[in-house]
Each structure stands twice: as structure tokens, then as C-alpha cells.
PDB file of C-alpha atoms and ligand atoms in Angstrom:
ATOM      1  CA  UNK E  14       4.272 -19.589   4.639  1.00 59.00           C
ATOM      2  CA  UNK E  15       3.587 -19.045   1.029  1.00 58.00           C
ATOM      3  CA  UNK E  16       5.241 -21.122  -1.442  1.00 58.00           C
ATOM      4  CA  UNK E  17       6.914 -18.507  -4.012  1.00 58.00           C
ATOM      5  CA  UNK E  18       7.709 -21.098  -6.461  1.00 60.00           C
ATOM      6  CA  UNK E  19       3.772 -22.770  -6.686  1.00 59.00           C
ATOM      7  CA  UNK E  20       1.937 -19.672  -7.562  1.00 78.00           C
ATOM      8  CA  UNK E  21       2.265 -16.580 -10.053  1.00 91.00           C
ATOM      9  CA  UNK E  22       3.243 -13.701  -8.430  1.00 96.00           C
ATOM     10  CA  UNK E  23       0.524 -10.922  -8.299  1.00 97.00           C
ATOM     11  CA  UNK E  24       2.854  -8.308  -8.266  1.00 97.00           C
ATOM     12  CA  UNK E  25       6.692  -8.341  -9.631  1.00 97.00           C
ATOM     13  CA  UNK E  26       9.498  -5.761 -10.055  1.00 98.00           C
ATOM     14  CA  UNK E  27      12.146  -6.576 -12.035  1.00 97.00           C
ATOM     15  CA  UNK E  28      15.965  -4.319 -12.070  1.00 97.00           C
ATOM     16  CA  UNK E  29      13.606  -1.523 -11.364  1.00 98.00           C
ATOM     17  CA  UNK E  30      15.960   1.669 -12.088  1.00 97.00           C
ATOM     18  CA  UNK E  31      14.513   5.147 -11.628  1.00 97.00           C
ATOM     19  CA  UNK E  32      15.967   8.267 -11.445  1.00 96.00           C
ATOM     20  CA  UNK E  33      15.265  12.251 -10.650  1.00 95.00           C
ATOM     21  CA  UNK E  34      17.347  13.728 -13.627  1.00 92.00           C
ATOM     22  CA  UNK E  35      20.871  12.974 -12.353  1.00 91.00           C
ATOM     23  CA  UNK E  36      20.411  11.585  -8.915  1.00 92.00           C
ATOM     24  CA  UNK E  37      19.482   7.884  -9.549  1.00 94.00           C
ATOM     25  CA  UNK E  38      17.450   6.551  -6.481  1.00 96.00           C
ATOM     26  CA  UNK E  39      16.494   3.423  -7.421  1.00 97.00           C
ATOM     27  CA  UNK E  40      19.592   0.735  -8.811  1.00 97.00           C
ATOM     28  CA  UNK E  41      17.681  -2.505  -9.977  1.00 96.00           C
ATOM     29  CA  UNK E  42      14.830  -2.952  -7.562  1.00 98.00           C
ATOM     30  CA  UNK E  43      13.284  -6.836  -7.935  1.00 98.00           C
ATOM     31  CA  UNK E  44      10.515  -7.590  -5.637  1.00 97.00           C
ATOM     32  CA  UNK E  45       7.551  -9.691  -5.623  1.00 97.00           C
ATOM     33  CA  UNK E  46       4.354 -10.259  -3.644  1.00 97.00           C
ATOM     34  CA  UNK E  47       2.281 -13.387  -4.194  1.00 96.00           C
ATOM     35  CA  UNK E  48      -1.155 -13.330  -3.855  1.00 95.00           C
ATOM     36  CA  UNK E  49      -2.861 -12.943  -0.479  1.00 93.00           C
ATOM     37  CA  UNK E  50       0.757 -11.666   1.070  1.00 96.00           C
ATOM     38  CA  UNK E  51       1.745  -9.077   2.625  1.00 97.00           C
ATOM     39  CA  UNK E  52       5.100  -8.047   2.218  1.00 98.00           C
ATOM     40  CA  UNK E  53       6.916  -4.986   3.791  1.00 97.00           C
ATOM     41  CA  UNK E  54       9.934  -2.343   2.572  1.00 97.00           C
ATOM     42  CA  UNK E  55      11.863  -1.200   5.288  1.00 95.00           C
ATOM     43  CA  UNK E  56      14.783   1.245   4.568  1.00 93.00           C
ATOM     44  CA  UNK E  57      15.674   4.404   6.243  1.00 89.00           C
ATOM     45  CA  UNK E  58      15.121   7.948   4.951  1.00 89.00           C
ATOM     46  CA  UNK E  59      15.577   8.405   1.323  1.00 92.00           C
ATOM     47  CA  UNK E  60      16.570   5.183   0.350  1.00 94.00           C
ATOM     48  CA  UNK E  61      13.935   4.990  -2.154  1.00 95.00           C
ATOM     49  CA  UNK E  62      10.655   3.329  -0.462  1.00 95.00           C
ATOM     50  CA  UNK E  63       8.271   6.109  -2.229  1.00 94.00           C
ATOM     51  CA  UNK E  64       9.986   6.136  -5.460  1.00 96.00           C
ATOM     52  CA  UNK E  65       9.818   2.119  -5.849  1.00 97.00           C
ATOM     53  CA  UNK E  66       6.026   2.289  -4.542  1.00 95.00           C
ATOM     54  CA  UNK E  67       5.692   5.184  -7.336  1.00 95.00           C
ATOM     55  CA  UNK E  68       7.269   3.485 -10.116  1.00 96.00           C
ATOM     56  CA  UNK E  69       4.578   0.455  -9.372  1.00 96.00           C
ATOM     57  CA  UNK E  70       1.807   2.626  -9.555  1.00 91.00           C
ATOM     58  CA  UNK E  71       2.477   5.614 -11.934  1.00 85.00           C
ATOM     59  CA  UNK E  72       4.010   8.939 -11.148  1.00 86.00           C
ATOM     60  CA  UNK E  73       6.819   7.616 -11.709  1.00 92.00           C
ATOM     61  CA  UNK E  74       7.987   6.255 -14.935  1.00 93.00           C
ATOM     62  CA  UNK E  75      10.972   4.192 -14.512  1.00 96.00           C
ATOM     63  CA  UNK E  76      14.044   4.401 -16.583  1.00 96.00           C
ATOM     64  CA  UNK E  77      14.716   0.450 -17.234  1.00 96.00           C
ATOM     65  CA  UNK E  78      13.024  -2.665 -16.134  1.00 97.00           C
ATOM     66  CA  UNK E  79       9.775  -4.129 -15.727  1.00 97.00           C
ATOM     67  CA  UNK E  80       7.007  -3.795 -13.418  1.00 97.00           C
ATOM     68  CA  UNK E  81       4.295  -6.614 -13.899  1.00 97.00           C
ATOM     69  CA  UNK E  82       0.365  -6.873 -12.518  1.00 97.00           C
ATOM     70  CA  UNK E  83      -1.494  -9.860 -12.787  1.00 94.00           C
ATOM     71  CA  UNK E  84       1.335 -11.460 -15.025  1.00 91.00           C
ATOM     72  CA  UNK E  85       0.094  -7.729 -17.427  1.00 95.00           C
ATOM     73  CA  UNK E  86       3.385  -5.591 -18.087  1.00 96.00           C
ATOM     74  CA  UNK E  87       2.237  -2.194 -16.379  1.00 96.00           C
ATOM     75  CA  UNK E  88       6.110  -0.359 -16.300  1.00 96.00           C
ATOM     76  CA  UNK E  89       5.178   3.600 -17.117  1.00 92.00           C
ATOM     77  CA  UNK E  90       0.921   2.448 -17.340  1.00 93.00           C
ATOM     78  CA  UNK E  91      -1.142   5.943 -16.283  1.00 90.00           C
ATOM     79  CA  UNK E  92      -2.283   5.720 -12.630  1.00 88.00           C
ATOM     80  CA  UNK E  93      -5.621   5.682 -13.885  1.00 87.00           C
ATOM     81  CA  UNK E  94      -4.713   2.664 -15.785  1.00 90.00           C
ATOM     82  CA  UNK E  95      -2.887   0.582 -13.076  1.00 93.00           C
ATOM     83  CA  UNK E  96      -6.029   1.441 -10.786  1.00 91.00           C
ATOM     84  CA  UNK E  97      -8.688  -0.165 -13.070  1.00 91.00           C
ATOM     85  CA  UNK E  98      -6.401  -3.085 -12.764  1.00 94.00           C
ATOM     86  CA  UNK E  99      -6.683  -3.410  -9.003  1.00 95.00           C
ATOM     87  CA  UNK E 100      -3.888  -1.415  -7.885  1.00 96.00           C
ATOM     88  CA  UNK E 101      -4.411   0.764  -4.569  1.00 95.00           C
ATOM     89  CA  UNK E 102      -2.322   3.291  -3.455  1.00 93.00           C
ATOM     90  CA  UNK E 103      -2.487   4.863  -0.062  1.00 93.00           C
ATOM     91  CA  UNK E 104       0.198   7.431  -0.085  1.00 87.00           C
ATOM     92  CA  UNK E 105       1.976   9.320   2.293  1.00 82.00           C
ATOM     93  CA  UNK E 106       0.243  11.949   4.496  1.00 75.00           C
ATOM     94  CA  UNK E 107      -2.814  10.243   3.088  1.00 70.00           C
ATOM     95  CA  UNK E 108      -4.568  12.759   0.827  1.00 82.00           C
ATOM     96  CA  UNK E 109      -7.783  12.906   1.974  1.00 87.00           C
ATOM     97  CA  UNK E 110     -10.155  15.631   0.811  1.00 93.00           C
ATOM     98  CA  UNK E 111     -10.585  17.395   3.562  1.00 93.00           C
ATOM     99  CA  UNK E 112     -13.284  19.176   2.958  1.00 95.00           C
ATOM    100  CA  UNK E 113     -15.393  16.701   1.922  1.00 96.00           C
ATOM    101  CA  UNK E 114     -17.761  14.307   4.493  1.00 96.00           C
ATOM    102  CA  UNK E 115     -16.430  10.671   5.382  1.00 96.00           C
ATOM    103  CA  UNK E 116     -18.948   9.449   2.864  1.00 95.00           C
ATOM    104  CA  UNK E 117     -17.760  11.919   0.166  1.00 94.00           C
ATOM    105  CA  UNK E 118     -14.417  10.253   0.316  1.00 95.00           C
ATOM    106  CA  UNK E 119     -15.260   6.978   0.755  1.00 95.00           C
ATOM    107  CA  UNK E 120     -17.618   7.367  -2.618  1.00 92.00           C
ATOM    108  CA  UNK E 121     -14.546   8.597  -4.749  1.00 89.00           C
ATOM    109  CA  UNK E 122     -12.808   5.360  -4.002  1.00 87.00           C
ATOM    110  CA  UNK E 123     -14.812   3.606  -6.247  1.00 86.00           C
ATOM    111  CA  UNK E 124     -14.445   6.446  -9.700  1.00 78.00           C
ATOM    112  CA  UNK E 125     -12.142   3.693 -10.988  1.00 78.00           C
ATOM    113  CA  UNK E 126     -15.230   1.216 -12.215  1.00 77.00           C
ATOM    114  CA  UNK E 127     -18.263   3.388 -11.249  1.00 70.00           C
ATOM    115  CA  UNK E 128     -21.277   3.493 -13.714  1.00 74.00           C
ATOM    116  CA  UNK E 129     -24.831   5.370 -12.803  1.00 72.00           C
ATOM    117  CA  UNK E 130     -26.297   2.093 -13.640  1.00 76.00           C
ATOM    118  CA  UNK E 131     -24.063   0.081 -10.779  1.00 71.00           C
ATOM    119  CA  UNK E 132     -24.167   2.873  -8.558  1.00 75.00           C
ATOM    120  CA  UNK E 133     -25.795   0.626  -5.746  1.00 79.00           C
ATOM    121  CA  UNK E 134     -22.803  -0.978  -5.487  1.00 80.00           C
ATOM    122  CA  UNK E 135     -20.633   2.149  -4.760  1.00 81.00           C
ATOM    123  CA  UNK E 136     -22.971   2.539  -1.661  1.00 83.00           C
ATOM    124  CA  UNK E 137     -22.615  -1.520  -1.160  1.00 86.00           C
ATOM    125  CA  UNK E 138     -18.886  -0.881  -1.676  1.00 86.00           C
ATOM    126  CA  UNK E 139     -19.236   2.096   1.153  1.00 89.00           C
ATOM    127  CA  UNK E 140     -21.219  -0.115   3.353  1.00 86.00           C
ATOM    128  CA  UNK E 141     -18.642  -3.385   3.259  1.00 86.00           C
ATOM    129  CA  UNK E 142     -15.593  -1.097   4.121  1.00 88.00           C
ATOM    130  CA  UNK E 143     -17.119   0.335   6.850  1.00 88.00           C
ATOM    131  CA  UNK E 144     -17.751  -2.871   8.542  1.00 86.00           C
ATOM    132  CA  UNK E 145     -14.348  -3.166   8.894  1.00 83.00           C
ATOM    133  CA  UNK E 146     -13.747   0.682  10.031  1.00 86.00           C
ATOM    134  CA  UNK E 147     -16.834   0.995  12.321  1.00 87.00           C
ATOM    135  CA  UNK E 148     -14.902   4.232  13.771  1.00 87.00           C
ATOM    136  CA  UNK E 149     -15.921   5.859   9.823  1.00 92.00           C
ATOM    137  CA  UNK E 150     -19.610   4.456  10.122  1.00 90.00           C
ATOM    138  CA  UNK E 151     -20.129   6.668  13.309  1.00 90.00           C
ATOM    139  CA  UNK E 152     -18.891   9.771  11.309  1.00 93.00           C
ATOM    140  CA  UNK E 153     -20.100   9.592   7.880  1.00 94.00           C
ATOM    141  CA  UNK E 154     -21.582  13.344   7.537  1.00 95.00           C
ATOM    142  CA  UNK E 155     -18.490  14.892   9.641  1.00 96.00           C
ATOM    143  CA  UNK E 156     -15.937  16.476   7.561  1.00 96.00           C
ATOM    144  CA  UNK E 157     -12.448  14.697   6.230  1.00 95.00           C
ATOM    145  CA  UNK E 158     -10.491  17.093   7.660  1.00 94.00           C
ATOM    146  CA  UNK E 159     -11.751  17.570  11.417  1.00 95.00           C
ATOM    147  CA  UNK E 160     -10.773  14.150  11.888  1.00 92.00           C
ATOM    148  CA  UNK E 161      -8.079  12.871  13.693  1.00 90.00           C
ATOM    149  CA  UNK E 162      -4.166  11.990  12.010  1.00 89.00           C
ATOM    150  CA  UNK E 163      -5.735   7.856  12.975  1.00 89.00           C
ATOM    151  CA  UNK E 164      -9.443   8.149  11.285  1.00 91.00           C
ATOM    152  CA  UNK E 165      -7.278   9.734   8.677  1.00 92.00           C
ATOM    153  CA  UNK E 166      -5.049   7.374   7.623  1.00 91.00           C
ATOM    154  CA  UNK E 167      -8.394   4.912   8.274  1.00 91.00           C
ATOM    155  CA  UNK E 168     -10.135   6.891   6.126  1.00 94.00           C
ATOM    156  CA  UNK E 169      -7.432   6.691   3.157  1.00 94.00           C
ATOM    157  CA  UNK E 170      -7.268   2.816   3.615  1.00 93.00           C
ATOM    158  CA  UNK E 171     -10.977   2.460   3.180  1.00 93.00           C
ATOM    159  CA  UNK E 172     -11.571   4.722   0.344  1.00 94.00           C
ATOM    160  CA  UNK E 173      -8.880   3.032  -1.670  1.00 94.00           C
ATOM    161  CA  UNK E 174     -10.776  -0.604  -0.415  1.00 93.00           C
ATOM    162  CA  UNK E 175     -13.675   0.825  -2.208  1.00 93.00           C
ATOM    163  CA  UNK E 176     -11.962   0.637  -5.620  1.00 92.00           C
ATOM    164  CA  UNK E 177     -11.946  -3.103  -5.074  1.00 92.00           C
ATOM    165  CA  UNK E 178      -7.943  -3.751  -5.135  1.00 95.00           C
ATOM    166  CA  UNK E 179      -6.286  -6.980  -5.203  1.00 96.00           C
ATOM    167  CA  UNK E 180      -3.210  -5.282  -4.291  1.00 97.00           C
ATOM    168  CA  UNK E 181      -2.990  -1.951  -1.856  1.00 97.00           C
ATOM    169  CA  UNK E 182       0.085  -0.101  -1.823  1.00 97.00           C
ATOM    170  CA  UNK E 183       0.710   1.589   1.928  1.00 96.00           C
ATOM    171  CA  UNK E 184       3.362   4.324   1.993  1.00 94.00           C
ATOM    172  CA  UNK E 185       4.112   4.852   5.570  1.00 92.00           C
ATOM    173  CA  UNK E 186       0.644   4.281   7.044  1.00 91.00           C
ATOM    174  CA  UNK E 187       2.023   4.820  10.781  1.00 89.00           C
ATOM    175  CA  UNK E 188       3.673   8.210  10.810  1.00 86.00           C
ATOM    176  CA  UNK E 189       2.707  10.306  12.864  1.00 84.00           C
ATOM    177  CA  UNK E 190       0.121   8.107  14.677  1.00 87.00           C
ATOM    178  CA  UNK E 191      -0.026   6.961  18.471  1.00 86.00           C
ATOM    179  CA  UNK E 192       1.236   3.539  19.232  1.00 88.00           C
ATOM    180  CA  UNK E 193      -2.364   1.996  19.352  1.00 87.00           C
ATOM    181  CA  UNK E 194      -4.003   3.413  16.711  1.00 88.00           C
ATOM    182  CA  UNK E 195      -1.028   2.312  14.745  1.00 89.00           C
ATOM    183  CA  UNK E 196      -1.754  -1.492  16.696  1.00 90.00           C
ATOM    184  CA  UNK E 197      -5.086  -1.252  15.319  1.00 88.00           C
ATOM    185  CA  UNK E 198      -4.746  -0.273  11.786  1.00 89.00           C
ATOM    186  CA  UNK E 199      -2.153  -3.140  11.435  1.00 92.00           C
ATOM    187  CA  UNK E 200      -4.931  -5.365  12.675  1.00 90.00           C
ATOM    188  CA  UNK E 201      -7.200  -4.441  10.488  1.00 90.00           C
ATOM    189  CA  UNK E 202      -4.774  -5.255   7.483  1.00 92.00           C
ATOM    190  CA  UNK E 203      -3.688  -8.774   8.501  1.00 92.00           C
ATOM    191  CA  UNK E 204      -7.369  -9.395   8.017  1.00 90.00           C
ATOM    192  CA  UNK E 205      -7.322  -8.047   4.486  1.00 89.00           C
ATOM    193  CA  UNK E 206      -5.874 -11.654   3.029  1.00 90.00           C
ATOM    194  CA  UNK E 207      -8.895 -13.054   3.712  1.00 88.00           C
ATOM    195  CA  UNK E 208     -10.657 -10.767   1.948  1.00 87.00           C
ATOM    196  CA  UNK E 209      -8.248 -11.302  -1.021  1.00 91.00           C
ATOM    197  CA  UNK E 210      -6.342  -8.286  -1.237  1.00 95.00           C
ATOM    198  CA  UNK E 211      -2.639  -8.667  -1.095  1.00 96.00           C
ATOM    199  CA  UNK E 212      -0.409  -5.677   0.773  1.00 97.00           C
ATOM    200  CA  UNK E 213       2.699  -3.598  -0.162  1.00 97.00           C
ATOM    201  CA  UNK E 214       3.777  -1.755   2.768  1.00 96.00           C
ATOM    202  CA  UNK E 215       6.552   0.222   3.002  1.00 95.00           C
ATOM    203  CA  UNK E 216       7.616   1.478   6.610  1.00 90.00           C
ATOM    204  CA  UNK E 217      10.062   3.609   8.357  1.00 84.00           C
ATOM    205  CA  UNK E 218       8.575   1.655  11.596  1.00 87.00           C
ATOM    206  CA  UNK E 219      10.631  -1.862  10.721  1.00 90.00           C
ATOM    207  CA  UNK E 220       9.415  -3.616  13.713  1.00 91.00           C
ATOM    208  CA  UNK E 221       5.728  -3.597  13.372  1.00 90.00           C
ATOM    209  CA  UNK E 222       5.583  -3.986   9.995  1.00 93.00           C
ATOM    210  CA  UNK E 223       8.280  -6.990   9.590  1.00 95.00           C
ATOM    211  CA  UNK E 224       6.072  -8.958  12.647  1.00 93.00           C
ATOM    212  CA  UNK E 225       2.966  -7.964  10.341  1.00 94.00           C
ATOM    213  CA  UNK E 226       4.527  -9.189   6.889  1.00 96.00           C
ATOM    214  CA  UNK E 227       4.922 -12.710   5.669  1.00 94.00           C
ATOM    215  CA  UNK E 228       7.916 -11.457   3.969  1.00 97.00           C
ATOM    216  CA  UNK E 229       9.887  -8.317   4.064  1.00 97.00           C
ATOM    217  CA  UNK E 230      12.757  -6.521   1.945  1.00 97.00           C
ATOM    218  CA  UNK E 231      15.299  -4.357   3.644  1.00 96.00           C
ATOM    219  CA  UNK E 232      16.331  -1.595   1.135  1.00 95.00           C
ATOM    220  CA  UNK E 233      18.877   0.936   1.484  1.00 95.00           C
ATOM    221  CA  UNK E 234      20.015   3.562  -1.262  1.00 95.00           C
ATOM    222  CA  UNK E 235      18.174   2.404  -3.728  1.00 96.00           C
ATOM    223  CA  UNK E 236      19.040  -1.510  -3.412  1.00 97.00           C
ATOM    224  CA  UNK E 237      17.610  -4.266  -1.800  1.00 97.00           C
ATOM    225  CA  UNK E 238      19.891  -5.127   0.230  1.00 96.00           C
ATOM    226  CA  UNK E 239      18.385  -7.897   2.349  1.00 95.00           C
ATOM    227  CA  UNK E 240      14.954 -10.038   2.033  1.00 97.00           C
ATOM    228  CA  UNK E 241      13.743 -13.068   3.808  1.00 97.00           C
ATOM    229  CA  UNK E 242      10.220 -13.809   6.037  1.00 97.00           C
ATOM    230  CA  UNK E 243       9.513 -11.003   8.269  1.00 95.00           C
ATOM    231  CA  UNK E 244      10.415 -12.839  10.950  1.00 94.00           C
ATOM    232  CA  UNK E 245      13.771 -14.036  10.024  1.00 95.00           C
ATOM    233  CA  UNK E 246      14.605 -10.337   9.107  1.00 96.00           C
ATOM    234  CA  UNK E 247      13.196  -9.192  13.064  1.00 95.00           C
ATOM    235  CA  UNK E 248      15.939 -11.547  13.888  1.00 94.00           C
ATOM    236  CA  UNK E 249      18.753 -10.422  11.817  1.00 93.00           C
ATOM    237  CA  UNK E 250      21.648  -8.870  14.069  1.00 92.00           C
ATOM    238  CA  UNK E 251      21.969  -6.463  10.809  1.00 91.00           C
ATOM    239  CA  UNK E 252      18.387  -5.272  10.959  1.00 91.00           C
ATOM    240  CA  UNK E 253      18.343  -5.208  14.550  1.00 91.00           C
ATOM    241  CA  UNK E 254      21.182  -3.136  14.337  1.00 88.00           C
ATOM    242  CA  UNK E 255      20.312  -0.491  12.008  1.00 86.00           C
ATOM    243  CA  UNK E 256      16.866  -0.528  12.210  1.00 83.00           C
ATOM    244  CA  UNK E 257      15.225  -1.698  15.280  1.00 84.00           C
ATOM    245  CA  UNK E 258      17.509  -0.155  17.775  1.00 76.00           C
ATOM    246  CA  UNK E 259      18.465  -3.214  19.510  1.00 67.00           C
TER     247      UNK E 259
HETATM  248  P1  ATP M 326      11.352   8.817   3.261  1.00 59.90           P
HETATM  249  O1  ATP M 326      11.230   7.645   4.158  1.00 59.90           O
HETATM  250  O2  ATP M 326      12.109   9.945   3.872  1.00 59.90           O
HETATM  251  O3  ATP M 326      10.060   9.250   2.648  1.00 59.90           O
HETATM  252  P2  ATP M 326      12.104   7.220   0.971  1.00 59.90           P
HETATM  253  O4  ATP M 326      12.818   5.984   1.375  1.00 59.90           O
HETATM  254  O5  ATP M 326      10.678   7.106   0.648  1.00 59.90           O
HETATM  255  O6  ATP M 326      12.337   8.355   2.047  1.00 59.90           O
HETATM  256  P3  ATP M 326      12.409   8.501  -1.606  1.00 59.90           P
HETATM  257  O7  ATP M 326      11.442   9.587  -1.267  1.00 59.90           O
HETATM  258  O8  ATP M 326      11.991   7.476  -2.571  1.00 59.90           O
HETATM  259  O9  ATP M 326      12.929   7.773  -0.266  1.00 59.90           O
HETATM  260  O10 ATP M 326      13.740   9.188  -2.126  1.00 59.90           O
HETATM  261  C1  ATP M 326      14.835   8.450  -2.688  1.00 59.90           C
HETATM  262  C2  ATP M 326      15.881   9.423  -3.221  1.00 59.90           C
HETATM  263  O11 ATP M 326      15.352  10.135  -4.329  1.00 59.90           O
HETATM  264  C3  ATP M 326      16.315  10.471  -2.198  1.00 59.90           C
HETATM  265  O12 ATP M 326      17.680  10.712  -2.393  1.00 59.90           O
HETATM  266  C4  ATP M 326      15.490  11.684  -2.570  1.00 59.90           C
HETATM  267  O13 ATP M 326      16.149  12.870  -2.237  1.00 59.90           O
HETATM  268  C5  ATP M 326      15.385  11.540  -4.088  1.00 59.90           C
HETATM  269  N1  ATP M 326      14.144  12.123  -4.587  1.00 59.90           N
HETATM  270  C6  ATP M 326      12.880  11.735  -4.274  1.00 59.90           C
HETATM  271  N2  ATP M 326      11.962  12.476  -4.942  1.00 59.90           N
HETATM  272  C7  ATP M 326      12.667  13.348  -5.690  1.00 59.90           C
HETATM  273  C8  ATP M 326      12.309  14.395  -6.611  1.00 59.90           C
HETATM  274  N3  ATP M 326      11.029  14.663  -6.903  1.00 59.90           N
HETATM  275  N4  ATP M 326      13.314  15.087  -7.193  1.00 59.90           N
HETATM  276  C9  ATP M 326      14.615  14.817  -6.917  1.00 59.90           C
HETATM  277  N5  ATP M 326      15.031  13.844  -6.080  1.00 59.90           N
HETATM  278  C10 ATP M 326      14.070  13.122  -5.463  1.00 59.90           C
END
């Protein structure tokens, strides 16, 4: 278990309010993640997971608060900004470019630092992810979009690995995916600590991603209503209750 109070929090969210003209979905989010954690959002439908993962990254600017990066104030930064830092954001639905090969996509990750003169490294970069996705090594040349919803949502992890995160935002990386291609992908991001990259996931699918997360936040309209270590929250009879069926 990490120790909150020994190290600077990577990422931290402080009475994060945001709000779509009148309808105000977020009431004074505070979160953290430490570095090399993972830490999961679960909440129900609408009850703000992809406007709190927006307001960290960009599109959306919140109305009061603070969102720091690296101990950096980022609150409102351009997405283009907060990227350069080492923020990754997976979103929903993924947003692949499906007409463009595996390797097309996979190349874009890295626009955030690329330079003709490093460009070697952007095919290093390619080369390192897809060690850990061997599924995209086989398909390099096929195109993005003839590829199934679990190569996908592979493919959108890895290209935003490329831009050499230390933090990768996940918005719902299971939907829509079978039970074991779902298995796998969570696999494959437990290993990312040890490659230094902390994880935000946020997750209609409460069980597997509270069992994954060192830590976990239970939010419902807008507020966090709950937070503890993952498994402490699997155990809660009020998560269990609303959220895990049992
Ligand atoms: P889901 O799991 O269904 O994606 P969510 O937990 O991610 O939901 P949000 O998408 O953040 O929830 O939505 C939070 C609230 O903000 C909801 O009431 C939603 O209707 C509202 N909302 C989200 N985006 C907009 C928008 N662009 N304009 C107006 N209201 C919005």
C-alpha cells in the first residue's frame, strides 16, 4: 500500500466544480493519485466520471478549484499543454483513426514531443509499446478500423503510451468488450507501475476495476461520496449494494 502522506501526489484535484451552463455536474471533486498508483472512479451513469476526467485534462475548463500535475497548477491548461506534461487520455469509445494502419496510430501518439531529428525514437517508442500489445505487432499495416472493439481499445492504450505519460487517464476502457479481453487489458495495466506510469481509471464495471486499483473513489452526482483501498470499497455493503449487484 502506498503511503499518501510520504510522497507528493502526481496528480491532485482540489473542490473541483464544473458545470454545463446551468446543470452543475461536478460539486467539489478532491482526488489524488500518487505516483505509480492506480486509482479507480466508480459511479453510475451521469454522475460525472467524464466530466472530472475532462476537467483534468482540458475540454473542460472548470468553474472553481484546482487541478495540479507534477505539483504544476494545470486547472483550464490546453490539452495540448497538459499532454506535453505527461498527461494521457484514453477516452471513451476510444477515438482511433480508423482509417489509418495500426502503425499510423501508434506514430501520432508521440506528436506531443516529436522532432525529425528524434524521430528514431517515435519508431523506438512504437516498438516498446508493442512489446506489451504483441496482438498490434501482428497487425501493423491492417487498418484501425477493421479491427476488433478489444484491439481497439488496445490500440488507444498504446498510442497514448507512445506519448510517454506518467499519468494515463482511462474513461471506461471495458465497455463494450467481452469478459476476457476486458481480463487481459486490465493485466496489461497493473504492469504499467513498473514501467512508471501511474493510472486514472474511471469505470462503470466497479468490480474489476476496484480489485485492479490500489485505491478507488465512489462518486455519485457529482460528489465523492466514498473512497478507501479498492479492496476495502469491494467490501463495502454500500458498494456492494449499489454497484456490484450483490
Ligand atoms: P456515463 O457513465 O454515462 O458516461 P458519467 O458518469 O461519465 O456518465 P458525465 O458524462 O460526466 O457522467 O455527466 C455528468 C452530468 O453532466 C450528467 O448529468 C450529464 O447529463 C451532464 N453533461 C455531460 N456533458 C454535458 C454537456 N456537454 N452538456 C450538458 N450537460 C452535460
Amino acid at each position: 500500500m502506498i503511503d499518501l502522506s510520504a510522497k507528493r501526489p502526481l496528480l491532485e484535484c482540489e473542490d473541483v466544480v464544473c458545470a454545463y451552463g446551468q446543470i452543475q455536474a461536478l460539486h467539489g471533486v478532491s482526488l489524488r493519485v500518487m505516483p505509480n498508483e492506480i486509482v479507480a472512479v466508480v459511479g453510475s451513469n451521469g454522475s460525472g466520471k467524464t466530466t472530472l476526467l475532462n476537467a483534468i485534462c482540458g475540454p473542460v475548463n472548470p468553474v472553481s478549484g484546482t487541478v495540479r500535475f507534477d505539483s504544476t497548477d494545470i486547472t483550464g491548461d490546453a490539452i495540448r499543454r497538459v499532454v506535453a506534461r505527461g498527461i494521457a487520455h484514453v477516452p471513451e469509445h476510444r477515438q482511433i483513426f480508423a482509417d489509418l494502419s495500426v502503425h499510423e496510430n501508434l506514430l501520432l501518439g508521440s506528436y506531443s514531443w516529436y522532432r525529425p531529428r528524434v524521430r528514431h525514437e517515435a519508431a523506438e517508442e512504437v516498438e516498446r509499446v508493442t512489446e506489451v500489445f504483441p496482438v498490434l505487432r501482428e497487425r501493423l499495416s491492417q487498418r484501425a478500423g477493421t479491427m476488433s472493439g478489444g484491439e481497439q481499445q488496445m490500440l488507444a492504450i498504446a498510442r497514448a503510451l507512445v506519448s510517454r505519460p506518467k499519468l494515463l487517464l482511462l474513461d471506461e476502457p471495458s465497455l463494450g468488450l467481452a469478459p476476457l479481453i476486458v481480463a487481459q487489458i486490465f493485466e496489461m495495466l497493473a504492469g504499467l507501475v513498473d514501467q512508471g506510469v501511474s493510472v486514472l481509471l474511471i469505470e462503470q464495471n466497479s468490480r474489476q476495476a476496484l480489485k485492479l486499483a490500489e485505491r478507488g473513489y465512489v462518486i455519485e452526482t457529482g460528489e465523492i461520496v466514498l473512497e478507501g483501498p479498492g479492496k476495502e470499497l469491494l467490501n463495502n455493503p454500500r458498494v456492494q449494494a449499489a454497484y456490484l449487484g450483490t
